[in-house]
PDB file of C-alpha atoms in Angstrom:
ATOM      1  CA  MET A 197      19.098   7.188  13.737  1.00  0.00           C
ATOM      2  CA  SER A 198      17.874   3.730  12.650  1.00  0.00           C
ATOM      3  CA  ASP A 199      17.635   0.866  15.103  1.00  0.00           C
ATOM      4  CA  LEU A 200      20.296  -1.857  14.809  1.00  0.00           C
ATOM      5  CA  LEU A 201      18.633  -5.236  14.082  1.00  0.00           C
ATOM      6  CA  GLU A 202      20.736  -8.414  14.067  1.00  0.00           C
ATOM      7  CA  VAL A 203      19.646 -10.905  11.465  1.00  0.00           C
ATOM      8  CA  THR A 204      20.622 -14.588  10.800  1.00  0.00           C
ATOM      9  CA  ALA A 205      20.724 -16.200   7.343  1.00  0.00           C
ATOM     10  CA  ARG A 206      18.342 -19.160   6.844  1.00  0.00           C
ATOM     11  CA  SER A 207      18.842 -21.792   4.140  1.00  0.00           C
ATOM     12  CA  VAL A 208      15.598 -23.702   4.709  1.00  0.00           C
ATOM     13  CA  THR A 209      12.344 -22.140   3.537  1.00  0.00           C
ATOM     14  CA  GLY A 210       8.726 -23.238   3.327  1.00  0.00           C
ATOM     15  CA  THR A 211       5.775 -23.380   5.789  1.00  0.00           C
ATOM     16  CA  GLN A 212       7.134 -26.031   8.079  1.00  0.00           C
ATOM     17  CA  ALA A 213      10.527 -24.434   8.366  1.00  0.00           C
ATOM     18  CA  CYS A 214       8.957 -21.033   9.160  1.00  0.00           C
ATOM     19  CA  GLN A 215       6.727 -22.583  11.787  1.00  0.00           C
ATOM     20  CA  LYS A 216       9.728 -24.193  13.451  1.00  0.00           C
ATOM     21  CA  LEU A 217      11.534 -20.856  13.486  1.00  0.00           C
ATOM     22  CA  ARG A 218       8.566 -19.191  15.184  1.00  0.00           C
ATOM     23  CA  GLN A 219       8.375 -21.925  17.805  1.00  0.00           C
ATOM     24  CA  GLU A 220      12.049 -21.244  18.592  1.00  0.00           C
ATOM     25  CA  GLY A 221      11.321 -17.514  19.130  1.00  0.00           C
ATOM     26  CA  HIS A 222      12.414 -16.161  15.679  1.00  0.00           C
ATOM     27  CA  VAL A 223      10.580 -14.355  12.878  1.00  0.00           C
ATOM     28  CA  PRO A 224      11.211 -15.363   9.283  1.00  0.00           C
ATOM     29  CA  ALA A 225      12.253 -12.430   7.065  1.00  0.00           C
ATOM     30  CA  VAL A 226      13.302 -11.589   3.550  1.00  0.00           C
ATOM     31  CA  LEU A 227      15.541  -8.795   2.224  1.00  0.00           C
ATOM     32  CA  TYR A 228      15.220  -7.658  -1.384  1.00  0.00           C
ATOM     33  CA  GLY A 229      15.604  -4.591  -3.560  1.00  0.00           C
ATOM     34  CA  HIS A 230      18.181  -2.512  -5.524  1.00  0.00           C
ATOM     35  CA  GLY A 231      18.566  -5.271  -8.110  1.00  0.00           C
ATOM     36  CA  GLU A 232      20.400  -7.562  -5.569  1.00  0.00           C
ATOM     37  CA  THR A 233      19.705 -11.117  -4.754  1.00  0.00           C
ATOM     38  CA  CYS A 234      16.800 -11.824  -2.429  1.00  0.00           C
ATOM     39  CA  VAL A 235      18.118 -12.989   0.984  1.00  0.00           C
ATOM     40  CA  ASP A 236      16.186 -15.264   3.414  1.00  0.00           C
ATOM     41  CA  LEU A 237      16.736 -14.184   6.960  1.00  0.00           C
ATOM     42  CA  SER A 238      15.448 -14.659  10.534  1.00  0.00           C
ATOM     43  CA  VAL A 239      15.225 -12.222  13.435  1.00  0.00           C
ATOM     44  CA  ARG A 240      14.744 -12.801  17.159  1.00  0.00           C
ATOM     45  CA  ARG A 241      11.047 -12.118  18.028  1.00  0.00           C
ATOM     46  CA  ASP A 242      11.934  -9.994  21.023  1.00  0.00           C
ATOM     47  CA  ALA A 243      14.096  -7.776  18.780  1.00  0.00           C
ATOM     48  CA  VAL A 244      11.214  -7.369  16.378  1.00  0.00           C
ATOM     49  CA  GLU A 245       8.816  -6.526  19.225  1.00  0.00           C
ATOM     50  CA  ALA A 246      11.313  -3.881  20.479  1.00  0.00           C
ATOM     51  CA  MET A 247      11.558  -2.445  16.946  1.00  0.00           C
ATOM     52  CA  VAL A 248       7.747  -2.149  16.847  1.00  0.00           C
ATOM     53  CA  ARG A 249       7.646  -0.469  20.273  1.00  0.00           C
ATOM     54  CA  HIS A 250      10.186   2.107  19.018  1.00  0.00           C
ATOM     55  CA  GLY A 251       8.048   2.762  15.959  1.00  0.00           C
ATOM     56  CA  SER A 252      11.005   2.166  13.685  1.00  0.00           C
ATOM     57  CA  LYS A 253      10.297   2.171   9.970  1.00  0.00           C
ATOM     58  CA  THR A 254      13.989   1.945   8.934  1.00  0.00           C
ATOM     59  CA  VAL A 255      16.641  -0.243  10.487  1.00  0.00           C
ATOM     60  CA  GLU A 256      20.319  -1.014  10.125  1.00  0.00           C
ATOM     61  CA  LEU A 257      20.638  -4.719   9.608  1.00  0.00           C
ATOM     62  CA  THR A 258      23.686  -6.362  11.169  1.00  0.00           C
ATOM     63  CA  GLY A 259      24.901  -9.958  11.469  1.00  0.00           C
ATOM     64  CA  ALA A 260      24.515 -12.106   8.395  1.00  0.00           C
ATOM     65  CA  VAL A 261      23.705  -9.048   6.290  1.00  0.00           C
ATOM     66  CA  LYS A 262      24.813  -5.432   6.767  1.00  0.00           C
ATOM     67  CA  SER A 263      22.521  -3.004   5.013  1.00  0.00           C
ATOM     68  CA  PRO A 264      20.123  -0.175   5.790  1.00  0.00           C
ATOM     69  CA  ALA A 265      16.573  -1.296   5.170  1.00  0.00           C
ATOM     70  CA  LEU A 266      13.011  -0.182   5.171  1.00  0.00           C
ATOM     71  CA  VAL A 267      10.447  -2.312   7.005  1.00  0.00           C
ATOM     72  CA  ARG A 268       8.193  -2.741   3.951  1.00  0.00           C
ATOM     73  CA  GLU A 269       5.685  -5.149   5.466  1.00  0.00           C
ATOM     74  CA  LEU A 270       5.241  -6.787   8.889  1.00  0.00           C
ATOM     75  CA  GLN A 271       2.692  -9.627   9.056  1.00  0.00           C
ATOM     76  CA  TRP A 272       0.995 -10.535  12.374  1.00  0.00           C
ATOM     77  CA  ASN A 273      -1.173 -13.349  13.565  1.00  0.00           C
ATOM     78  CA  ALA A 274      -4.955 -13.026  13.523  1.00  0.00           C
ATOM     79  CA  TYR A 275      -4.892 -11.351  17.022  1.00  0.00           C
ATOM     80  CA  GLY A 276      -2.144  -8.919  16.140  1.00  0.00           C
ATOM     81  CA  THR A 277       0.050 -10.185  18.981  1.00  0.00           C
ATOM     82  CA  ILE A 278       2.735 -12.259  17.337  1.00  0.00           C
ATOM     83  CA  PRO A 279       4.869 -11.159  14.293  1.00  0.00           C
ATOM     84  CA  LEU A 280       4.862 -13.763  11.658  1.00  0.00           C
ATOM     85  CA  HIS A 281       7.016 -12.418   8.780  1.00  0.00           C
ATOM     86  CA  ILE A 282       8.936  -9.304   7.769  1.00  0.00           C
ATOM     87  CA  ASP A 283       9.707  -7.928   4.344  1.00  0.00           C
ATOM     88  CA  PHE A 284      12.827  -5.709   4.354  1.00  0.00           C
ATOM     89  CA  LEU A 285      13.619  -3.399   1.366  1.00  0.00           C
ATOM     90  CA  ARG A 286      17.215  -2.386   0.787  1.00  0.00           C
ATOM     91  CA  ILE A 287      17.658   1.399   0.710  1.00  0.00           C
ATOM     92  CA  ASP A 288      20.232   4.035   0.139  1.00  0.00           C
ATOM     93  CA  PRO A 289      20.044   6.456   3.108  1.00  0.00           C
ATOM     94  CA  SER A 290      20.075   9.400   0.722  1.00  0.00           C
ATOM     95  CA  GLU A 291      17.626   7.929  -1.787  1.00  0.00           C
ATOM     96  CA  LYS A 292      14.183   9.447  -2.149  1.00  0.00           C
ATOM     97  CA  ILE A 293      11.385   6.985  -1.224  1.00  0.00           C
ATOM     98  CA  ASN A 294       7.628   7.219  -0.882  1.00  0.00           C
ATOM     99  CA  VAL A 295       5.917   6.067   2.275  1.00  0.00           C
ATOM    100  CA  VAL A 296       2.399   6.390   3.709  1.00  0.00           C
ATOM    101  CA  VAL A 297       2.294   7.872   7.203  1.00  0.00           C
ATOM    102  CA  PRO A 298      -0.614   8.421   9.552  1.00  0.00           C
ATOM    103  CA  ILE A 299      -1.974  11.939  10.262  1.00  0.00           C
ATOM    104  CA  GLU A 300      -1.892  12.710  13.964  1.00  0.00           C
ATOM    105  CA  LEU A 301      -4.227  15.389  15.321  1.00  0.00           C
ATOM    106  CA  ARG A 302      -2.795  17.507  18.116  1.00  0.00           C
ATOM    107  CA  GLY A 303      -4.598  20.019  20.247  1.00  0.00           C
ATOM    108  CA  GLU A 304      -8.299  20.658  20.824  1.00  0.00           C
ATOM    109  CA  CYS A 305     -10.439  22.239  18.082  1.00  0.00           C
ATOM    110  CA  PRO A 306     -11.939  25.480  19.478  1.00  0.00           C
ATOM    111  CA  GLY A 307     -14.362  25.572  16.641  1.00  0.00           C
ATOM    112  CA  ALA A 308     -16.025  22.411  17.843  1.00  0.00           C
ATOM    113  CA  LYS A 309     -16.570  23.914  21.263  1.00  0.00           C
ATOM    114  CA  ALA A 310     -18.160  26.995  19.598  1.00  0.00           C
ATOM    115  CA  GLY A 311     -20.714  24.804  17.817  1.00  0.00           C
ATOM    116  CA  GLY A 312     -18.909  23.871  14.596  1.00  0.00           C
ATOM    117  CA  LYS A 313     -18.955  20.344  13.369  1.00  0.00           C
ATOM    118  CA  PHE A 314     -15.436  18.823  13.352  1.00  0.00           C
ATOM    119  CA  LYS A 315     -14.496  16.087  10.811  1.00  0.00           C
ATOM    120  CA  GLN A 316     -11.167  14.512   9.931  1.00  0.00           C
ATOM    121  CA  VAL A 317     -11.249  14.012   6.133  1.00  0.00           C
ATOM    122  CA  LEU A 318      -7.691  12.437   5.683  1.00  0.00           C
ATOM    123  CA  ARG A 319      -6.211   9.900   8.089  1.00  0.00           C
ATOM    124  CA  GLU A 320      -2.954   9.183   6.275  1.00  0.00           C
ATOM    125  CA  ILE A 321      -0.756  10.903   3.674  1.00  0.00           C
ATOM    126  CA  ASP A 322       1.863   9.821   1.127  1.00  0.00           C
ATOM    127  CA  VAL A 323       5.183  11.415   1.900  1.00  0.00           C
ATOM    128  CA  GLU A 324       8.362  11.689  -0.175  1.00  0.00           C
ATOM    129  CA  CYS A 325      11.504  11.595   2.020  1.00  0.00           C
ATOM    130  CA  THR A 326      14.776   9.856   2.651  1.00  0.00           C
ATOM    131  CA  ALA A 327      15.288   7.120   5.178  1.00  0.00           C
ATOM    132  CA  GLN A 328      16.957   9.726   7.371  1.00  0.00           C
ATOM    133  CA  THR A 329      14.055  12.216   7.207  1.00  0.00           C
ATOM    134  CA  MET A 330      11.192   9.661   7.380  1.00  0.00           C
ATOM    135  CA  PRO A 331       8.494  10.867   9.834  1.00  0.00           C
ATOM    136  CA  GLU A 332       6.570   8.557  12.067  1.00  0.00           C
ATOM    137  CA  VAL A 333       3.503  10.786  11.628  1.00  0.00           C
ATOM    138  CA  ALA A 334       2.386  13.958   9.842  1.00  0.00           C
ATOM    139  CA  VAL A 335       1.158  16.307  12.523  1.00  0.00           C
ATOM    140  CA  ALA A 336      -2.044  18.353  12.070  1.00  0.00           C
ATOM    141  CA  HIS A 337      -2.390  21.084  14.737  1.00  0.00           C
ATOM    142  CA  VAL A 338      -6.114  21.659  15.242  1.00  0.00           C
ATOM    143  CA  ALA A 339      -5.760  24.130  18.151  1.00  0.00           C
ATOM    144  CA  HIS A 340      -6.350  27.026  15.724  1.00  0.00           C
ATOM    145  CA  LEU A 341      -9.165  25.397  13.784  1.00  0.00           C
ATOM    146  CA  GLU A 342     -12.130  27.765  14.284  1.00  0.00           C
ATOM    147  CA  ALA A 343     -15.698  27.151  13.230  1.00  0.00           C
ATOM    148  CA  GLY A 344     -15.869  27.768   9.459  1.00  0.00           C
ATOM    149  CA  ASN A 345     -12.207  26.859   8.874  1.00  0.00           C
ATOM    150  CA  VAL A 346     -10.474  23.948   7.173  1.00  0.00           C
ATOM    151  CA  LEU A 347      -6.940  22.592   7.762  1.00  0.00           C
ATOM    152  CA  LYS A 348      -5.191  21.545   4.554  1.00  0.00           C
ATOM    153  CA  VAL A 349      -2.266  19.395   3.504  1.00  0.00           C
ATOM    154  CA  LYS A 350      -0.087  22.537   3.281  1.00  0.00           C
ATOM    155  CA  HIS A 351      -0.667  23.023   7.026  1.00  0.00           C
ATOM    156  CA  LEU A 352       0.734  19.651   8.037  1.00  0.00           C
ATOM    157  CA  GLU A 353       3.940  19.553  10.105  1.00  0.00           C
ATOM    158  CA  LEU A 354       6.692  17.357   8.554  1.00  0.00           C
ATOM    159  CA  PRO A 355      10.375  17.237   9.231  1.00  0.00           C
ATOM    160  CA  GLN A 356      12.767  19.160   6.948  1.00  0.00           C
ATOM    161  CA  GLY A 357      13.556  17.059   3.888  1.00  0.00           C
ATOM    162  CA  ALA A 358      10.132  15.397   3.858  1.00  0.00           C
ATOM    163  CA  HIS A 359       7.064  16.629   1.982  1.00  0.00           C
ATOM    164  CA  ALA A 360       3.546  15.448   1.206  1.00  0.00           C
ATOM    165  CA  THR A 361       2.909  14.494  -2.357  1.00  0.00           C
ATOM    166  CA  ALA A 362      -0.799  15.190  -2.218  1.00  0.00           C
ATOM    167  CA  ASP A 363      -2.299  18.502  -3.407  1.00  0.00           C
ATOM    168  CA  ASP A 364      -1.448  21.224  -0.903  1.00  0.00           C
ATOM    169  CA  GLU A 365      -5.010  22.412  -1.014  1.00  0.00           C
ATOM    170  CA  ALA A 366      -6.506  18.983  -0.084  1.00  0.00           C
ATOM    171  CA  VAL A 367      -8.528  19.174   3.093  1.00  0.00           C
ATOM    172  CA  VAL A 368      -7.239  17.202   6.086  1.00  0.00           C
ATOM    173  CA  ALA A 369      -9.841  18.345   8.668  1.00  0.00           C
ATOM    174  CA  SER A 370     -12.761  20.719   8.759  1.00  0.00           C
ATOM    175  CA  CYS A 371     -14.937  22.442  11.385  1.00  0.00           C
ATOM    176  CA  LEU A 372     -17.976  23.701   9.522  1.00  0.00           C
ATOM    177  CA  LEU A 373     -20.743  26.082  10.536  1.00  0.00           C
ATOM    178  CA  SER A 374     -24.349  24.927  10.390  1.00  0.00           C
ATOM    179  CA  ASN A 375     -25.392  24.436   6.644  1.00  0.00           C
ATOM    180  CA  GLN A 376     -21.907  25.483   5.451  1.00  0.00           C
ATOM    181  CA  LYS A 377     -20.369  23.657   2.473  1.00  0.00           C
ATOM    182  CA  LEU A 378     -16.763  22.471   2.540  1.00  0.00           C
ATOM    183  CA  GLU A 379     -15.884  24.600  -0.491  1.00  0.00           C
ATOM    184  CA  ASP A 380     -17.080  27.722   1.336  1.00  0.00           C
ATOM    185  CA  ALA A 381     -14.809  27.211   4.297  1.00  0.00           C
ATOM    186  CA  THR A 382     -11.689  29.291   4.819  1.00  0.00           C
ATOM    187  CA  ASP A 383      -8.139  28.237   5.622  1.00  0.00           C
ATOM    188  CA  ILE A 384      -7.155  27.676   9.208  1.00  0.00           C
ATOM    189  CA  GLY A 385      -6.149  30.902  10.873  1.00  0.00           C
ATOM    190  CA  THR A 386      -8.511  32.946   8.615  1.00  0.00           C
ATOM    191  CA  LYS A 387     -11.520  34.493  10.162  1.00  0.00           C
ATOM    192  CA  ALA A 388     -14.690  32.788   8.855  1.00  0.00           C
ATOM    193  CA  THR A 389     -17.449  34.904   7.389  1.00  0.00           C
ATOM    194  CA  GLU A 390     -20.985  34.677   8.651  1.00  0.00           C
ATOM    195  CA  SER A 391     -22.484  34.881   5.117  1.00  0.00           C
ATOM    196  CA  ASN A 392     -24.125  31.494   5.529  1.00  0.00           C
ATOM    197  CA  ASP A 393     -25.989  32.547   8.678  1.00  0.00           C
ATOM    198  CA  GLU A 394     -29.359  34.133   8.379  1.00  0.00           C
TER     199      GLU A 394
END
């Protein structure tokens, strides 16, 4: 379920007006998309910080505007401590959208302990989903990644209704044997051959 986020309409725009809003504990925002008029808004900073803590990518706007929205962009100050501006994109909850999500490794790679060289090749992935099925992360389970194996996009764990748009055979992570080439590695869960060893 999306977080509820109360927004207030703002009629004054520009650098000085936005700075004043921030001094008063608000974050300037804008809502656009679906061919509708762009709306200038503001949100309480503490509400934005709570949204970030929850890891919300979609929100249900309430108050001056009532609409489901995707957090398209959140700008921060130079230290990454104060939110400066938010771009909201109107969405239909059942509409297919494309988002980029980070790949999260879970588990310990047994192949690395056995002498293989572990490497994460992809760190994020493009996912097609609806607002309701949007994942926070794509999970890569490396607990079965033996030396000589690779973990591919097809092995990523995503919620039902979401799928990666990249090639299923693209390598996410590898654990190669000494002098082994990536193209000679086998899929995760497949016993590696020792043909490269003398």
